[in-house]
Amino acid sequence: MLGRMLLSASRSERLRDFVATAPVTRPVVDRFVAGDDLPGALAAVRGLVADGLDATVDHLGEDITDAAQAEANRDAYLALLDALGPLGAGPRIEVSVKLSAFGQALGDGGHDLALANVRPVAEAAARIGSTVTLDMEDHTTVDSTLAVLDELRTRFPGTGAVLQSYLFRTEDDCRRLATRGSRVRLVKGAYREPASVAYQDKRDVDLAYVRCLKILMAGDGRPMLATHDPRLIAITQDLARRHDRVPGSYEFQMLYGIRADEQRRLVEAGERVRVYVPFGTDWYGYFTRRLAERPANVAFFLRSLLPGH
């Protein structure tokens, strides 16, 4: 129930305005979003790389209403990649994009517009030895997003995709994408989906995650396991041993500002860990979806307000 309420809140303009201006909000957001602008994101990435962590950077800006905003988001990513190049980290720093930010939802021509806008971003990433991962959004966008993935991979085979275990279709999508050279980030899912297309019970979502995880770890691609759950981390490591996978043939992914101690522990144990680093002024939707994804995060975020946390 709390998760559904938070997902509804993520689309509320009135609540967005209230939260964005509340004095108590900014300190919390600053912990989990790497600033409003590019310098803040770069500083966060430098710190992560220095600690042995990899990064994927997301410029927040999915809620757009016209093609000009889509082009502005494209240009923001081009500026981001131009700034990441001198860091020299190559594949250790990639970018994550939401195709909605590039125009995917703008009417009948949205798919083609998003493809046209993301293609130069993939080109810019390739020039610095990096790559792009396509974030997944609600179920109505999956076919379009995977079609863009297929198109980009003809020139940029390292382009990654995100699959969400709570969708009934995802096991089949995992089987199709568990191929040599493919990169798949597996998440549980953070959008409000109807019972006709997605599991509603947390236990069912978790079980589906493990089924998808087994498919990806047995395949020939590079699974990217987005989880903070100790049980799923342990299952991943067990599957890696069974399939003779070494760190680097798979990786863990975690959110910026969450379980930093676990991120460091895994790196010290020899694992590859990539941190999802969001930045930008349009942080509200991202922030509320992270709460909805695991309502226990509400208490975690509130504790971060206390002195010494």
Protein backbone atom coordinates (compact mmCIF):
# COMPACT_ATOMS: atom_id res chain seq x y z
CA MET A 1 0.00 0.00 0.00
CA LEU A 2 2.77 2.45 0.92
CA GLY A 3 4.61 1.63 -2.31
CA ARG A 4 1.51 2.39 -4.40
CA MET A 5 0.98 5.67 -2.57
CA LEU A 6 4.58 6.70 -3.23
CA LEU A 7 4.29 5.83 -6.92
CA SER A 8 1.18 8.00 -7.14
CA ALA A 9 3.08 10.77 -5.36
CA SER A 10 5.83 10.58 -7.99
CA ARG A 11 3.35 12.03 -10.53
CA SER A 12 1.79 14.68 -8.27
CA GLU A 13 2.74 18.24 -9.26
CA ARG A 14 1.38 19.70 -5.99
CA LEU A 15 3.37 17.28 -3.86
CA ARG A 16 6.43 17.81 -6.05
CA ASP A 17 6.29 21.56 -5.38
CA PHE A 18 5.81 21.03 -1.65
CA VAL A 19 8.64 18.51 -1.28
CA ALA A 20 11.02 20.52 -3.46
CA THR A 21 10.63 23.63 -1.30
CA ALA A 22 10.47 22.00 2.15
CA PRO A 23 13.58 22.96 4.19
CA VAL A 24 14.03 19.40 5.46
CA THR A 25 14.15 17.88 1.96
CA ARG A 26 17.36 19.27 0.51
CA PRO A 27 19.80 17.59 2.94
CA VAL A 28 18.23 14.22 2.16
CA VAL A 29 18.24 14.75 -1.60
CA ASP A 30 21.88 15.89 -1.52
CA ARG A 31 22.86 12.54 -0.07
CA PHE A 32 21.21 10.49 -2.80
CA VAL A 33 21.43 12.82 -5.82
CA ALA A 34 24.89 14.00 -6.90
CA GLY A 35 24.01 17.67 -7.22
CA ASP A 36 21.93 19.77 -9.57
CA ASP A 37 24.66 20.31 -12.13
CA LEU A 38 27.54 18.68 -13.98
CA PRO A 39 30.34 19.70 -11.57
CA GLY A 40 28.55 17.93 -8.73
CA ALA A 41 28.19 14.76 -10.78
CA LEU A 42 31.85 14.82 -11.83
CA ALA A 43 33.00 15.25 -8.25
CA ALA A 44 30.92 12.25 -7.18
CA VAL A 45 32.26 10.11 -10.02
CA ARG A 46 35.87 11.00 -9.26
CA GLY A 47 35.37 9.98 -5.65
CA LEU A 48 33.82 6.64 -6.60
CA VAL A 49 36.54 5.77 -9.10
CA ALA A 50 39.21 6.66 -6.54
CA ASP A 51 37.58 4.14 -4.18
CA GLY A 52 37.71 1.37 -6.79
CA LEU A 53 34.06 1.65 -7.82
CA ASP A 54 32.64 2.01 -11.32
CA ALA A 55 29.83 4.43 -12.16
CA THR A 56 26.86 4.90 -14.43
CA VAL A 57 25.67 8.51 -14.61
CA ASP A 58 22.05 9.55 -15.16
CA HIS A 59 21.02 13.09 -16.07
CA LEU A 60 17.54 13.41 -14.56
CA GLY A 61 15.00 14.88 -16.98
CA GLU A 62 12.40 12.35 -18.09
CA ASP A 63 9.24 14.49 -17.82
CA ILE A 64 9.24 16.40 -21.10
CA THR A 65 6.44 17.81 -23.26
CA ASP A 66 8.08 18.71 -26.57
CA ALA A 67 10.90 17.90 -28.96
CA ALA A 68 12.96 20.91 -27.87
CA GLN A 69 13.21 19.51 -24.35
CA ALA A 70 14.24 16.12 -25.77
CA GLU A 71 17.04 17.80 -27.71
CA ALA A 72 18.11 19.69 -24.60
CA ASN A 73 18.41 16.39 -22.72
CA ARG A 74 20.44 14.95 -25.59
CA ASP A 75 22.76 17.93 -25.45
CA ALA A 76 23.11 17.56 -21.66
CA TYR A 77 24.34 13.99 -22.18
CA LEU A 78 26.75 15.09 -24.89
CA ALA A 79 28.17 17.68 -22.49
CA LEU A 80 28.37 15.02 -19.76
CA LEU A 81 30.31 12.63 -21.98
CA ASP A 82 32.60 15.43 -23.15
CA ALA A 83 33.41 16.11 -19.49
CA LEU A 84 33.85 12.42 -18.63
CA GLY A 85 36.38 11.84 -21.41
CA PRO A 86 39.34 13.54 -19.68
CA LEU A 87 38.81 11.32 -16.63
CA GLY A 88 40.20 8.47 -18.72
CA ALA A 89 38.16 5.77 -17.02
CA GLY A 90 36.73 4.27 -20.24
CA PRO A 91 34.18 1.52 -19.52
CA ARG A 92 34.46 2.12 -15.78
CA ILE A 93 32.21 5.16 -16.31
CA GLU A 94 29.15 4.81 -18.52
CA VAL A 95 25.87 6.71 -18.79
CA SER A 96 22.28 5.61 -18.24
CA VAL A 97 19.51 7.17 -20.31
CA LYS A 98 15.72 7.11 -20.18
CA LEU A 99 14.30 7.23 -23.67
CA SER A 100 11.33 9.22 -22.38
CA ALA A 101 13.82 12.05 -21.81
CA PHE A 102 14.71 11.83 -25.51
CA GLY A 103 11.10 12.01 -26.74
CA GLN A 104 9.88 8.41 -26.70
CA ALA A 105 6.45 9.34 -25.33
CA LEU A 106 5.83 12.29 -27.66
CA GLY A 107 3.10 10.92 -29.89
CA ASP A 108 3.35 8.64 -32.91
CA GLY A 109 6.83 9.83 -33.84
CA GLY A 110 8.23 9.47 -30.33
CA HIS A 111 10.08 6.22 -30.96
CA ASP A 112 11.92 7.57 -33.99
CA LEU A 113 12.67 10.84 -32.21
CA ALA A 114 14.15 9.01 -29.21
CA LEU A 115 16.30 6.84 -31.49
CA ALA A 116 17.53 9.90 -33.37
CA ASN A 117 18.45 11.64 -30.11
CA VAL A 118 20.12 8.70 -28.39
CA ARG A 119 22.24 7.69 -31.37
CA PRO A 120 24.68 10.65 -31.06
CA VAL A 121 24.93 9.94 -27.33
CA ALA A 122 25.99 6.37 -28.08
CA GLU A 123 28.50 7.72 -30.62
CA ALA A 124 29.94 10.17 -28.07
CA ALA A 125 30.22 7.39 -25.47
CA ALA A 126 32.05 5.15 -27.94
CA ARG A 127 34.55 7.92 -28.71
CA ILE A 128 35.73 7.95 -25.09
CA GLY A 129 35.72 4.17 -24.75
CA SER A 130 32.49 4.12 -22.77
CA THR A 131 28.94 2.99 -23.45
CA VAL A 132 25.26 3.62 -22.79
CA THR A 133 22.65 1.65 -20.86
CA LEU A 134 18.97 2.16 -21.70
CA ASP A 135 16.91 2.45 -18.53
CA MET A 136 13.51 0.73 -18.65
CA GLU A 137 10.33 2.56 -17.72
CA ASP A 138 6.70 1.40 -17.53
CA HIS A 139 5.53 -1.68 -19.43
CA THR A 140 4.12 0.29 -22.36
CA THR A 141 7.67 1.33 -23.36
CA VAL A 142 9.39 -2.07 -23.24
CA ASP A 143 8.95 -3.04 -26.90
CA SER A 144 10.07 0.39 -28.10
CA THR A 145 13.09 0.41 -25.78
CA LEU A 146 14.22 -3.06 -26.82
CA ALA A 147 13.79 -2.10 -30.48
CA VAL A 148 16.07 0.92 -29.91
CA LEU A 149 18.52 -1.42 -28.17
CA ASP A 150 18.60 -3.76 -31.17
CA GLU A 151 19.20 -0.81 -33.51
CA LEU A 152 22.01 0.67 -31.41
CA ARG A 153 23.75 -2.67 -30.92
CA THR A 154 24.32 -3.01 -34.66
CA ARG A 155 26.93 -0.24 -34.33
CA PHE A 156 27.52 -0.17 -30.58
CA PRO A 157 27.36 -3.79 -29.37
CA GLY A 158 28.13 -2.82 -25.77
CA THR A 159 24.88 -0.89 -25.39
CA GLY A 160 23.10 -2.18 -22.30
CA ALA A 161 19.46 -2.61 -21.35
CA VAL A 162 17.49 -2.81 -18.13
CA LEU A 163 14.95 -5.57 -17.47
CA GLN A 164 12.43 -5.55 -14.62
CA SER A 165 11.69 -8.80 -12.83
CA TYR A 166 8.17 -7.82 -11.81
CA LEU A 167 6.92 -7.99 -15.42
CA PHE A 168 5.60 -11.38 -16.52
CA ARG A 169 7.42 -11.10 -19.85
CA THR A 170 10.89 -10.55 -18.40
CA GLU A 171 12.05 -14.18 -18.22
CA ASP A 172 11.55 -14.45 -21.98
CA ASP A 173 13.37 -11.12 -22.48
CA CYS A 174 16.25 -12.44 -20.36
CA ARG A 175 16.53 -15.55 -22.53
CA ARG A 176 16.68 -13.43 -25.68
CA LEU A 177 19.31 -11.09 -24.29
CA ALA A 178 21.54 -13.61 -22.47
CA THR A 179 23.87 -13.73 -25.49
CA ARG A 180 27.55 -13.00 -26.04
CA GLY A 181 28.33 -9.29 -25.77
CA SER A 182 24.95 -8.38 -24.30
CA ARG A 183 24.80 -6.28 -21.12
CA VAL A 184 21.66 -6.55 -18.99
CA ARG A 185 20.93 -4.72 -15.75
CA LEU A 186 18.35 -6.70 -13.78
CA VAL A 187 16.13 -4.70 -11.43
CA LYS A 188 12.93 -5.51 -9.57
CA GLY A 189 10.96 -2.59 -11.04
CA ALA A 190 9.81 0.77 -9.74
CA TYR A 191 6.68 1.77 -11.64
CA ARG A 192 3.05 1.17 -10.76
CA GLU A 193 1.97 -1.65 -13.06
CA PRO A 194 -1.40 -3.42 -13.42
CA ALA A 195 -1.89 -7.00 -12.27
CA SER A 196 -2.43 -8.01 -15.91
CA VAL A 197 1.27 -7.50 -16.72
CA ALA A 198 3.20 -7.59 -13.45
CA TYR A 199 3.53 -9.43 -10.16
CA GLN A 200 2.00 -7.46 -7.31
CA ASP A 201 3.33 -9.35 -4.28
CA LYS A 202 6.87 -8.61 -3.12
CA ARG A 203 7.65 -12.30 -2.65
CA ASP A 204 6.58 -13.06 -6.20
CA VAL A 205 8.77 -10.23 -7.51
CA ASP A 206 11.74 -11.55 -5.55
CA LEU A 207 11.21 -15.10 -6.84
CA ALA A 208 10.95 -13.78 -10.40
CA TYR A 209 14.20 -11.87 -9.86
CA VAL A 210 15.99 -15.09 -8.91
CA ARG A 211 14.59 -16.93 -11.94
CA CYS A 212 15.77 -14.12 -14.22
CA LEU A 213 19.12 -14.02 -12.43
CA LYS A 214 19.65 -17.73 -13.07
CA ILE A 215 18.95 -17.26 -16.79
CA LEU A 216 21.38 -14.36 -17.11
CA MET A 217 24.16 -15.95 -15.07
CA ALA A 218 23.91 -19.15 -17.13
CA GLY A 219 24.04 -17.19 -20.39
CA ASP A 220 26.91 -15.70 -22.36
CA GLY A 221 26.23 -12.02 -21.68
CA ARG A 222 27.28 -9.71 -18.86
CA PRO A 223 24.65 -9.62 -16.10
CA MET A 224 24.53 -6.40 -14.08
CA LEU A 225 22.68 -7.17 -10.86
CA ALA A 226 21.05 -4.10 -9.39
CA THR A 227 20.28 -4.98 -5.79
CA HIS A 228 21.08 -4.06 -2.21
CA ASP A 229 19.51 -7.26 -0.88
CA PRO A 230 22.09 -9.46 0.95
CA ARG A 231 20.20 -12.62 -0.05
CA LEU A 232 20.31 -11.77 -3.74
CA ILE A 233 23.97 -10.81 -3.50
CA ALA A 234 24.75 -14.18 -1.94
CA ILE A 235 22.70 -16.03 -4.58
CA THR A 236 24.56 -14.16 -7.32
CA GLN A 237 27.92 -15.13 -5.89
CA ASP A 238 26.84 -18.76 -5.59
CA LEU A 239 25.68 -18.78 -9.23
CA ALA A 240 28.96 -17.19 -10.28
CA ARG A 241 30.84 -20.08 -8.69
CA ARG A 242 28.56 -22.66 -10.33
CA HIS A 243 29.05 -21.15 -13.78
CA ASP A 244 32.78 -20.42 -13.36
CA ARG A 245 32.20 -16.69 -13.74
CA VAL A 246 34.89 -14.29 -12.59
CA PRO A 247 34.23 -10.72 -11.39
CA GLY A 248 34.04 -8.55 -14.47
CA SER A 249 32.00 -11.13 -16.39
CA TYR A 250 29.17 -9.90 -14.15
CA GLU A 251 28.85 -6.94 -11.81
CA PHE A 252 26.78 -5.61 -8.95
CA GLN A 253 25.07 -2.25 -9.25
CA MET A 254 23.90 -0.09 -6.35
CA LEU A 255 22.44 3.36 -5.91
CA TYR A 256 24.49 6.42 -5.02
CA GLY A 257 24.20 7.14 -1.30
CA ILE A 258 22.77 3.75 -0.33
CA ARG A 259 24.80 1.05 1.45
CA ALA A 260 28.16 2.61 0.67
CA ASP A 261 29.73 0.27 3.23
CA GLU A 262 28.45 -2.75 1.32
CA GLN A 263 29.74 -1.30 -1.94
CA ARG A 264 33.23 -1.02 -0.43
CA ARG A 265 33.01 -4.49 1.15
CA LEU A 266 32.22 -6.09 -2.19
CA VAL A 267 35.05 -4.24 -3.93
CA GLU A 268 37.48 -5.34 -1.22
CA ALA A 269 36.27 -8.91 -1.77
CA GLY A 270 37.24 -8.59 -5.45
CA GLU A 271 33.80 -7.93 -6.93
CA ARG A 272 33.01 -5.34 -9.61
CA VAL A 273 30.54 -2.76 -8.30
CA ARG A 274 28.99 0.04 -10.34
CA VAL A 275 27.20 2.92 -8.62
CA TYR A 276 24.18 4.57 -10.25
CA VAL A 277 24.83 8.33 -9.99
CA PRO A 278 21.84 10.59 -10.73
CA PHE A 279 22.18 14.36 -11.02
CA GLY A 280 20.09 17.30 -12.16
CA THR A 281 17.26 19.49 -10.97
CA ASP A 282 14.48 17.08 -11.98
CA TRP A 283 15.14 14.72 -9.07
CA TYR A 284 11.63 14.36 -7.62
CA GLY A 285 10.38 11.44 -9.73
CA TYR A 286 13.61 9.52 -9.23
CA PHE A 287 13.56 10.17 -5.48
CA THR A 288 9.97 9.02 -4.89
CA ARG A 289 10.38 5.90 -7.06
CA ARG A 290 13.38 4.85 -4.98
CA LEU A 291 11.17 5.09 -1.90
CA ALA A 292 8.39 3.12 -3.59
CA GLU A 293 10.76 0.45 -4.86
CA ARG A 294 11.37 -0.64 -1.29
CA PRO A 295 9.17 1.19 1.23
CA ALA A 296 11.65 0.31 3.99
CA ASN A 297 13.79 2.97 2.32
CA VAL A 298 11.44 5.57 3.82
CA ALA A 299 12.84 4.85 7.27
CA PHE A 300 16.35 4.76 5.82
CA PHE A 301 15.95 8.18 4.23
CA LEU A 302 14.41 9.62 7.39
CA ARG A 303 17.27 8.29 9.52
CA SER A 304 19.70 10.12 7.24
CA LEU A 305 18.31 13.38 8.61
CA LEU A 306 19.53 12.56 12.11
CA PRO A 307 22.91 13.92 13.30
CA GLY A 308 25.75 11.48 12.71
CA HIS A 309 24.02 9.61 9.86
